[in-house]
Coordinates of C-alpha atoms and ligand atoms in Angstrom, one line a residue:
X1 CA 2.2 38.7 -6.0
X2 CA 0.0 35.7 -5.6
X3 CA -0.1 33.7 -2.1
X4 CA 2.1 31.0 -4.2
X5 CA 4.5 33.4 -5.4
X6 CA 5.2 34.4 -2.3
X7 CA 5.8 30.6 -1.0
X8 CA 7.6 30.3 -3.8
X9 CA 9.9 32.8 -3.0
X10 CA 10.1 32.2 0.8
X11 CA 11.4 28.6 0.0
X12 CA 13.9 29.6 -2.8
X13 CA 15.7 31.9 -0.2
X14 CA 16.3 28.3 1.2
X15 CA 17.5 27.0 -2.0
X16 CA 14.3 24.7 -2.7
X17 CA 13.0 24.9 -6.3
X18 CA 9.6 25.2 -5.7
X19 CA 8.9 24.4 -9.7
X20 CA 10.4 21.1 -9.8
X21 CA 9.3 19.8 -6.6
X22 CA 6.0 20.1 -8.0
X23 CA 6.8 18.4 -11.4
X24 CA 8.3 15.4 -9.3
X25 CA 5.5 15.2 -6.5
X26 CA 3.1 15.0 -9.7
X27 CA 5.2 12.1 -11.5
X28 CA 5.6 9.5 -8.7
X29 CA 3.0 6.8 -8.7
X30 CA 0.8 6.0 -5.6
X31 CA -0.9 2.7 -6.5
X32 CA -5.0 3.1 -5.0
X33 CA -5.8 -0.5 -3.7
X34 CA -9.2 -1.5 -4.5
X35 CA -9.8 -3.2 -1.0
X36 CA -11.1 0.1 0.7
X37 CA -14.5 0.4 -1.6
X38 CA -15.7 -2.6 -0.6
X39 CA -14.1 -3.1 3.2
X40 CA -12.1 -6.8 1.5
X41 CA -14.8 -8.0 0.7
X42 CA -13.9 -8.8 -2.8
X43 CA -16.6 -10.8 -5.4
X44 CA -16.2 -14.3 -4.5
X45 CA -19.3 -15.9 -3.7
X46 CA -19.0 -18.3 -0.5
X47 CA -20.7 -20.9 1.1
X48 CA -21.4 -20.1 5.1
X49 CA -19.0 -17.7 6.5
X50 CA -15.4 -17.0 6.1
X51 CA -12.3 -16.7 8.5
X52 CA -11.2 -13.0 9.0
X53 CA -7.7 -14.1 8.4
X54 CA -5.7 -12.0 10.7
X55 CA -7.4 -8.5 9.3
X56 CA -10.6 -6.7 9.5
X57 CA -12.4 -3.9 8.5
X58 CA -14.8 -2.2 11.1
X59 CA -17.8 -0.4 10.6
X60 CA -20.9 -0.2 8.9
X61 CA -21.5 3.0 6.9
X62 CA -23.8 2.9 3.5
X63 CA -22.7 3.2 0.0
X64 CA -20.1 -0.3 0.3
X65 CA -19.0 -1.0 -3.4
X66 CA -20.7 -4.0 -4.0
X67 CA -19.1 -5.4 -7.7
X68 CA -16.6 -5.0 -10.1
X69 CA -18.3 -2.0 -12.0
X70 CA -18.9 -0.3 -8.2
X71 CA -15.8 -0.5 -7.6
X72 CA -14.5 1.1 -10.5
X73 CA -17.3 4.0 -10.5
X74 CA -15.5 4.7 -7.0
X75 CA -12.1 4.7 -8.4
X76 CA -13.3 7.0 -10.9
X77 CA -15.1 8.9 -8.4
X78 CA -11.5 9.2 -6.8
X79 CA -9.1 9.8 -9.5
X80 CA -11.0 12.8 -9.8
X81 CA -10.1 14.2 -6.7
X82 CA -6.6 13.5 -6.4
X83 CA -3.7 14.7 -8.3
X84 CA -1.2 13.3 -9.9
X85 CA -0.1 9.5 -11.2
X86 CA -1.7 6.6 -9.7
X87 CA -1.8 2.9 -10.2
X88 CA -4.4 0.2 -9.0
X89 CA -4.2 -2.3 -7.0
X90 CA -6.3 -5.2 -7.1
X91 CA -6.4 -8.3 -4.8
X92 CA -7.6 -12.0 -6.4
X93 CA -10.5 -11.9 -4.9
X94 CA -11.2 -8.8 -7.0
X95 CA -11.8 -11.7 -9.7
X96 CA -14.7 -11.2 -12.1
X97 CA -15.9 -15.0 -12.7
X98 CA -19.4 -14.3 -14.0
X99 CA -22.1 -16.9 -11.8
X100 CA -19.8 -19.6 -11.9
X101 CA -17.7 -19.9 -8.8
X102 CA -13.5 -20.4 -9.4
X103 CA -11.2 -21.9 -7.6
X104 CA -8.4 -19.5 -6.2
X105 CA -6.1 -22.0 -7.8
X106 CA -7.9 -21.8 -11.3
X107 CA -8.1 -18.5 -11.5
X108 CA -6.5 -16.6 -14.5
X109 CA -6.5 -13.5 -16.3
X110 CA -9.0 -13.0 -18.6
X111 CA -11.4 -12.7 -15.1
X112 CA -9.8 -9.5 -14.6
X113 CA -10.4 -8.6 -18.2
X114 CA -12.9 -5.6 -16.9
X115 CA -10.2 -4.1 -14.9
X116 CA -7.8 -4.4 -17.6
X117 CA -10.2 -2.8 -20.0
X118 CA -11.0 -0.3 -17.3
X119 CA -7.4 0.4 -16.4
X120 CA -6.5 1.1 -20.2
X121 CA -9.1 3.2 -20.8
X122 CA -7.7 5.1 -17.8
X123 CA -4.3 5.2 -18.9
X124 CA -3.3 3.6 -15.6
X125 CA -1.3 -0.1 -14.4
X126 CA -2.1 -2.2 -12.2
X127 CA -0.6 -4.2 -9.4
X128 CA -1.7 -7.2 -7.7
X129 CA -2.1 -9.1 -4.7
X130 CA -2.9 -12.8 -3.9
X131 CA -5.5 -13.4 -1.9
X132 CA -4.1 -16.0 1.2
X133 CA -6.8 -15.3 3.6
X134 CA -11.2 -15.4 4.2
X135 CA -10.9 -18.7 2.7
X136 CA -11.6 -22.3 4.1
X137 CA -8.6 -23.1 3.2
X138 CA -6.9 -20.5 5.4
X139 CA -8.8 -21.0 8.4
X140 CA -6.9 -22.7 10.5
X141 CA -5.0 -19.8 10.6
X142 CA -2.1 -21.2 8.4
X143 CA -1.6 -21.3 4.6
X144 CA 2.0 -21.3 2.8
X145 CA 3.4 -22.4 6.1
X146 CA 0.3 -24.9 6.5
X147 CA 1.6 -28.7 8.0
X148 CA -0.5 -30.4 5.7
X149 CA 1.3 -30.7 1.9
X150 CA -1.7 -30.5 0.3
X151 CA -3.0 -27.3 1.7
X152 CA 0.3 -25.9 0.8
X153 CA 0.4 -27.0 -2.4
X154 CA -3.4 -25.4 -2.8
X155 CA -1.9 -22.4 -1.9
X156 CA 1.2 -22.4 -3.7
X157 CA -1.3 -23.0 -6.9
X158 CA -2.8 -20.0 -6.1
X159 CA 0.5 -18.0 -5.5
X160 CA 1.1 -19.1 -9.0
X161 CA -1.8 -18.3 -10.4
X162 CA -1.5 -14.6 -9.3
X163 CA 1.3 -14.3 -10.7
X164 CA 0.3 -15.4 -14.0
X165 CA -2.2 -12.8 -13.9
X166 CA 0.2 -9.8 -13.0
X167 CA 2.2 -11.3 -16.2
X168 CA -0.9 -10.9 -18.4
X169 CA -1.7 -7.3 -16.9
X170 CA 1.6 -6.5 -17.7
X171 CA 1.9 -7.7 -21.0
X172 CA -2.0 -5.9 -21.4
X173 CA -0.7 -2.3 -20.1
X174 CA 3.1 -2.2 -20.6
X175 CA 5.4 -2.0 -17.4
X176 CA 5.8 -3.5 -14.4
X177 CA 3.1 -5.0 -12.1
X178 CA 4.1 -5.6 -8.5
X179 CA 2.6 -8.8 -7.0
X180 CA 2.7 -8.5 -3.3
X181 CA 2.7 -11.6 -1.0
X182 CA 1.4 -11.2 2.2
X183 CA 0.2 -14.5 4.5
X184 CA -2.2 -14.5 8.0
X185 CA 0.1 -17.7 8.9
X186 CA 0.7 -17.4 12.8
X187 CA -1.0 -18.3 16.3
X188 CA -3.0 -16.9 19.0
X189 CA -1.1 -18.0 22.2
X190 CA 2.3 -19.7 23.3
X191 CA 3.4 -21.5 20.3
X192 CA 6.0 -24.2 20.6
X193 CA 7.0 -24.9 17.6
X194 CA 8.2 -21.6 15.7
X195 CA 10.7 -23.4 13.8
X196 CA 8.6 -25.9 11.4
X197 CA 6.5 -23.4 9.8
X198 CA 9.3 -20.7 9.2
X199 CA 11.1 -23.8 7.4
X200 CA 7.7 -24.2 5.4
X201 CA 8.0 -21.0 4.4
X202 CA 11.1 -20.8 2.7
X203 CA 10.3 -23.7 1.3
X204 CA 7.0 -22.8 -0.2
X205 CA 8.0 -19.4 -1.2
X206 CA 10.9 -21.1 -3.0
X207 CA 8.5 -23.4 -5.0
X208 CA 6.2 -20.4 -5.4
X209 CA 8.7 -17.5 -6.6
X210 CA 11.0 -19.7 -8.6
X211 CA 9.7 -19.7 -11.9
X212 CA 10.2 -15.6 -13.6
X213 CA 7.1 -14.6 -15.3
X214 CA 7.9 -11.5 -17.3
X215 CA 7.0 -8.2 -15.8
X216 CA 5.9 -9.8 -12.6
X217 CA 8.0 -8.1 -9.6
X218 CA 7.3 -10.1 -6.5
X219 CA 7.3 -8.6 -3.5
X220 CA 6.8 -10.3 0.7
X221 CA 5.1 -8.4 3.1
X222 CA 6.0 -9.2 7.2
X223 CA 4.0 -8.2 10.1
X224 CA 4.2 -8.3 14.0
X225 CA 0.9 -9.9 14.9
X226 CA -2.8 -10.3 13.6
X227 CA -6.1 -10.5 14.9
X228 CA -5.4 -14.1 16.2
X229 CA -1.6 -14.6 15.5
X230 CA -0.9 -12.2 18.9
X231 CA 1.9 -14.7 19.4
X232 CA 3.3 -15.8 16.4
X233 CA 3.3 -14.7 13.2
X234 CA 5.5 -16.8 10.8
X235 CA 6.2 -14.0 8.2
X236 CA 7.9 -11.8 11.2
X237 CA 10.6 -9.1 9.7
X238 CA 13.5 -11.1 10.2
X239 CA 12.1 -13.7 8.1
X240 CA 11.1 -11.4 5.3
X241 CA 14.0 -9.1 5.5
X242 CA 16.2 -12.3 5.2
X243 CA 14.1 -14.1 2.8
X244 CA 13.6 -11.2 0.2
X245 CA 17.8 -10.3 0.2
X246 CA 18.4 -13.9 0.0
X247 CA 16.7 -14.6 -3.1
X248 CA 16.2 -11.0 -4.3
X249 CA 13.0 -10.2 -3.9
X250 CA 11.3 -7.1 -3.1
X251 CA 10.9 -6.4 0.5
X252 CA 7.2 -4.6 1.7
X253 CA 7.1 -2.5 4.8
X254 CA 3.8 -1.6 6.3
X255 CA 4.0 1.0 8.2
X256 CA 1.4 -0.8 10.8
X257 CA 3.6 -4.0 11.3
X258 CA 5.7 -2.8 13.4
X259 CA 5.9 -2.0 17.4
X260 CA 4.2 1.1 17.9
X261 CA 7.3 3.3 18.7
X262 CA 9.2 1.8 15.5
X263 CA 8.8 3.5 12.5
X264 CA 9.9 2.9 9.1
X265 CA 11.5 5.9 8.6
X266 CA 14.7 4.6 10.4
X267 CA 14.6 1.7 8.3
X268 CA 14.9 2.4 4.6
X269 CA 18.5 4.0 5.3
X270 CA 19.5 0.7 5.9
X271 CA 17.4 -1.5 3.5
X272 CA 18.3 0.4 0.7
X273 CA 21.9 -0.7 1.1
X274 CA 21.3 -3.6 0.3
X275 CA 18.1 -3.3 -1.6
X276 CA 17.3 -1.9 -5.0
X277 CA 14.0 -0.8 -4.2
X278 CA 12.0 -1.3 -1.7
X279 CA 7.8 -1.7 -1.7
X280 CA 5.8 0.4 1.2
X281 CA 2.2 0.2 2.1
X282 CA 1.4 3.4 3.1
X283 CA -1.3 2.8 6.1
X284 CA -1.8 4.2 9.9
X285 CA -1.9 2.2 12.8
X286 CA -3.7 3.3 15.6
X287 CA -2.2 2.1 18.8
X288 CA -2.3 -1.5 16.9
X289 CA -2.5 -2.5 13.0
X290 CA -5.5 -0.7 12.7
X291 CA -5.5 -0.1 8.9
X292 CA -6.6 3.9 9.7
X293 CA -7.0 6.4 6.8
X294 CA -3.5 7.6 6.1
X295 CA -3.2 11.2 7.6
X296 CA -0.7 13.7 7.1
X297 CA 1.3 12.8 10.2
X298 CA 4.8 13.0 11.1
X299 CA 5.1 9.4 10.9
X300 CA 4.0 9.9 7.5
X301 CA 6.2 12.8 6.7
X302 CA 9.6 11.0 8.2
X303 CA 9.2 8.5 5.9
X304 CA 9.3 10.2 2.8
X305 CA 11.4 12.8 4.2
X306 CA 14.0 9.9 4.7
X307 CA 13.4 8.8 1.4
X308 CA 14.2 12.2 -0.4
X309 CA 17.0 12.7 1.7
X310 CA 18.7 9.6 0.5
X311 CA 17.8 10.3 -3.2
X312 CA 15.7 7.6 -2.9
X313 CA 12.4 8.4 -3.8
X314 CA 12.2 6.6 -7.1
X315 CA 13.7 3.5 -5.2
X316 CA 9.8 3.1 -3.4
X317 CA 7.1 1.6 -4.8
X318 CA 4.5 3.6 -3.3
X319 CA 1.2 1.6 -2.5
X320 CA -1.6 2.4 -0.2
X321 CA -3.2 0.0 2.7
X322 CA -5.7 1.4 4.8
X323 CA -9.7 0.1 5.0
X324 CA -12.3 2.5 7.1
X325 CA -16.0 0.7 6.8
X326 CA -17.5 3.9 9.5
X327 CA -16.8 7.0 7.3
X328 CA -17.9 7.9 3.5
X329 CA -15.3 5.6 1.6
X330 CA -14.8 8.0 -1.0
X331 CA -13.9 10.4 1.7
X332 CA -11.5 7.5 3.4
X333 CA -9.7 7.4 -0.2
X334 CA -8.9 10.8 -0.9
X335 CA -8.1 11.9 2.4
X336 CA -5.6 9.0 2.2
X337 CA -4.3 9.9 -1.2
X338 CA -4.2 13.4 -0.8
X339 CA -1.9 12.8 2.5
X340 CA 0.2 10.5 0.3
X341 CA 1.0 13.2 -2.5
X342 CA 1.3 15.9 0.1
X343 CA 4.1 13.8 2.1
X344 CA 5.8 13.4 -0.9
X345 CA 6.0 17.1 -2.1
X346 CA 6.6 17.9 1.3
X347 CA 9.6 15.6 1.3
X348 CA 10.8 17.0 -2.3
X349 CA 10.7 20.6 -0.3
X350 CA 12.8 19.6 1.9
X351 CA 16.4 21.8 2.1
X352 CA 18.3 18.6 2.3
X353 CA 21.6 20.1 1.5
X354 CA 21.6 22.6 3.8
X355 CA 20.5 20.3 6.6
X356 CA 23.5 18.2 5.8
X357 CA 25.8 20.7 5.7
X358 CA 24.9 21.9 8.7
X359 CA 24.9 18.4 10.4
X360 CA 28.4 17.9 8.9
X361 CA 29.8 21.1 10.5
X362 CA 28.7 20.3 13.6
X363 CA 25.9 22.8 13.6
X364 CA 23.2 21.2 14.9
X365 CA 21.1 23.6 16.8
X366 CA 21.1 25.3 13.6
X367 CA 20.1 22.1 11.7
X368 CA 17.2 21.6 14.1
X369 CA 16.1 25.7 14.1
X370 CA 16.0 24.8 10.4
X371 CA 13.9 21.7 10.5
X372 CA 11.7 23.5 12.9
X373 CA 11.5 26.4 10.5
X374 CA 10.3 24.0 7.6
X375 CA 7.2 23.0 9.7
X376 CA 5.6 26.9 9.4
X377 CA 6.3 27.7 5.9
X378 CA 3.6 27.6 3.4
X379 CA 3.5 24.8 2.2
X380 CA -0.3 24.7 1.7
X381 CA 0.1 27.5 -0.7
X382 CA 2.1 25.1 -2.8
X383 CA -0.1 22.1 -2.2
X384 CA -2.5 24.3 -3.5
X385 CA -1.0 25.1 -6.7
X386 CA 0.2 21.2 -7.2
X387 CA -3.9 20.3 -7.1
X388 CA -4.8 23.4 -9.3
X389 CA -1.8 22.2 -12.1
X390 CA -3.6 18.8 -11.6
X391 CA -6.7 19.9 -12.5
X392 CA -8.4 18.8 -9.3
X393 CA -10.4 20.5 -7.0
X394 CA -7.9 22.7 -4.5
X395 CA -8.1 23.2 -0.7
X396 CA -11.4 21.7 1.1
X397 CA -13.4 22.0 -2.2
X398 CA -13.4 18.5 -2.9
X399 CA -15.5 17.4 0.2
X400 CA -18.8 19.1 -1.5
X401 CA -17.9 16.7 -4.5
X402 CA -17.7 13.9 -2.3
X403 CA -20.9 14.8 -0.6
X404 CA -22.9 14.8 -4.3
X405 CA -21.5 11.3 -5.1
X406 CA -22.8 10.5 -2.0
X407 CA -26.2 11.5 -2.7
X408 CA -25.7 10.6 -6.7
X409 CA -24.1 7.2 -6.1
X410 CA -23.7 6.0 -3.0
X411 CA -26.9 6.3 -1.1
X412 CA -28.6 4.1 -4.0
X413 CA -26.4 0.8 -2.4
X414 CA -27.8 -0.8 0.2
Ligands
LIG501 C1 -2.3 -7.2 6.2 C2 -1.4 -6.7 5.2 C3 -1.9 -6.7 3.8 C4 -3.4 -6.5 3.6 C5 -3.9 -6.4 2.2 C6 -5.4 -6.5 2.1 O1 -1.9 -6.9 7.5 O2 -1.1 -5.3 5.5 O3 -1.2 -5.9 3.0 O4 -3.8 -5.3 4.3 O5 -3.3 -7.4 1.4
LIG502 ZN1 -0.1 -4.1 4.1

């Protein structure tokens, strides 16, 4: 009996199909943003330097994707690591405009055509993200919520804009393509006013979102604090929470905007009551919104666990959010992505039923012996086989992969 076999059989004495768990793992998308190949940088070209906007990669190592067509040699590079379905998704500033330089309000999509070609070729979709940050525009550390009406209306042009192109990719490559808004509006130190840029907000959003573009999901993303909006950050989680149920709207959790002892896990349970679906961004913080390669953690794990346990797993859109600039970025991705897919299958091995049953009856010793019992099964054996049914490279063997694309690719960027 092979090693996966074996697991195989070990979990079905638990009442876990092994088989299916697979199938599903392999079938849920886990949309690959572009941002870590190139540390958000994106291809705009700018005058002097640019605000940070509340976010920041650190870090310095070679082999930084430095165009379009470097970007996607990396995401081929990765795609042929990882298993299963994945999506991409690309910010505005991801924009391909050739040597003349385009507003962020004037952009459309035929200067994404390469990605479109590139994503078709690929049989994958795309999502998108407006760009509201590293932008002179945005450096006053306010945009949608901005005092001044025209720098609001700048950005509500842009909001547009993006979401024009997401119509255009969608119409290009069938299905849906989520547009996520998320904003660096806030302040570094003892704001007075909270009130008048929350009310901007909702106003601007309103303005913004109104229209329906076809196959254009919109989605708003809160956050706790930035790099210079310690204090105050308009877009908290009431305001998002409120704003998206309000006006139906997809709601995006990060898993790094939140106080470091809350976790999301809790908080799809509850969501999803009220919520179709709900949008994550699957990243790490590190005791703040560090943006660290996903890992498979328990933080990780609870969420997806949660997820399966409420049937809910095809009620996420699954989207990654992490940027590393110190370690190999090929490596950064596919550690990421492979933590991703494993969380999931991990979550679709749980024995949910007999947890609940056991929880029902008041057994909960037994409930937590079994939970505890989960953690030592072998699971990697069934990892394994997921990766080999994939056709990519099983167990560590993908590192020596990453290591020639290094030397191949990567080492040839300066
Ligand atoms: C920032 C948000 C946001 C960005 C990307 C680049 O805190 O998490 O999602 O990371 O849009
Ligand atoms: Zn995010």
């Amino acid at each position: 009996m092979s090693v996966f076999d074996q697991a195989k059989a070990v979990y079905a004495d638990w009442g876990v199909d092994v088989e299916s768990a697979i199938e599903s793992a392999l079938a849920i998308p886990i949309s690959i943003h572009c941002w870590q190949a190139d540390d958000v940088s994106g291809f705009e070209v700018h005058d002097g330097s640019m605000d940070s906007g509340g976010i920041m990669a650190t870090g310095n190592y070679p082999g930084r994707a430095r165009n379009g067509d470097e970007v996607r040699q990396d995401y081929d590079a990765v795609l042929g690591l990882v298993p299963g379905t994945h999506r991409a998704n690309l910010h505005a500033i991801y924009a391909e405009t050739g040597s003349s330089s385009v507003g962020r309000d004037e952009i459309a999509v035929e200067h994404f055509a390469s990605w479109i070609d590139w994503a078709k070729s690929r049989g994958i979709k795309l999502d998108f993200n407006p760009t509201y940050f590293a932008h002179p525009l945005a450096s006053s550390g306010y945009t949608l919520s901005h005092a001044d009406p025209e720098i609001r209306a700048f950005w509500i042009r842009h909001g547009l804009a993006c979401r024009k192109i997401a119509s255009g990719m969608s119409a290009a490559l069938g299905g849906e393509c989520v547009v996520n808004h998320w904003i660096p509006d806030g302040s570094k130190d003892a704001t007075a006013d909270r009130w008048s840029p929350r009310r901007r907000l909702v106003e601007a959003y309103d303005e913004l979102l109104r229209a329906e573009f076809d196959g254009c999901t919109d989605a708003v993303e809160s956050k706790l604090f930035g790099l210079g909006s310690e204090d105050y950050v308009v877009g908290s989680f009431e305001f998002y929470l409120s704003y998206a149920l309000s006006r139906k709207k997809l709601l995006c959790l990060d898993m790094g905007h939140f106080h470091p002892t809350e976790t999301i896990a809790d908080k799809v349970s509850a969501i999803l009551q009220f919520q179709d679906r709900v949008l994550l961004h699957t990243s790490r913080p590190m005791r703040w919104d560090s943006d660290h390669v996903v890992l498979f953690s328990d933080d990780l794990k609870a969420a997806f666990a949660e997820l399966k346990r409420g049937d809910a797993l095809n009620r996420a859109i699954i989207a990654l959010d992490f940027f590393d600039a110190s370690i190999n970025r090929i490596g950064a991705y596919v550690v990421g992505i492979r933590a991703t897919r494993k969380a999931i299958l991990n979550a679709l091995l749980d024995p949910t039923s007999t947890l609940h049953q056991l929880e029902g009856e008041g057994k909960n010793a037994q409930k937590l012996a079994l939970m505890e019992e989960f953690k030592t099964l072998p699971f990697g054996a069934v990892w394994d086989e997921l990766c080999a049914r994939a056709d990519v490279p099983v167990g560590k063997s993908w590192i020596a992969d990453m290591e020639t694309y290094e030397t191949n690719v990567l080492s040839g960027r300066s």
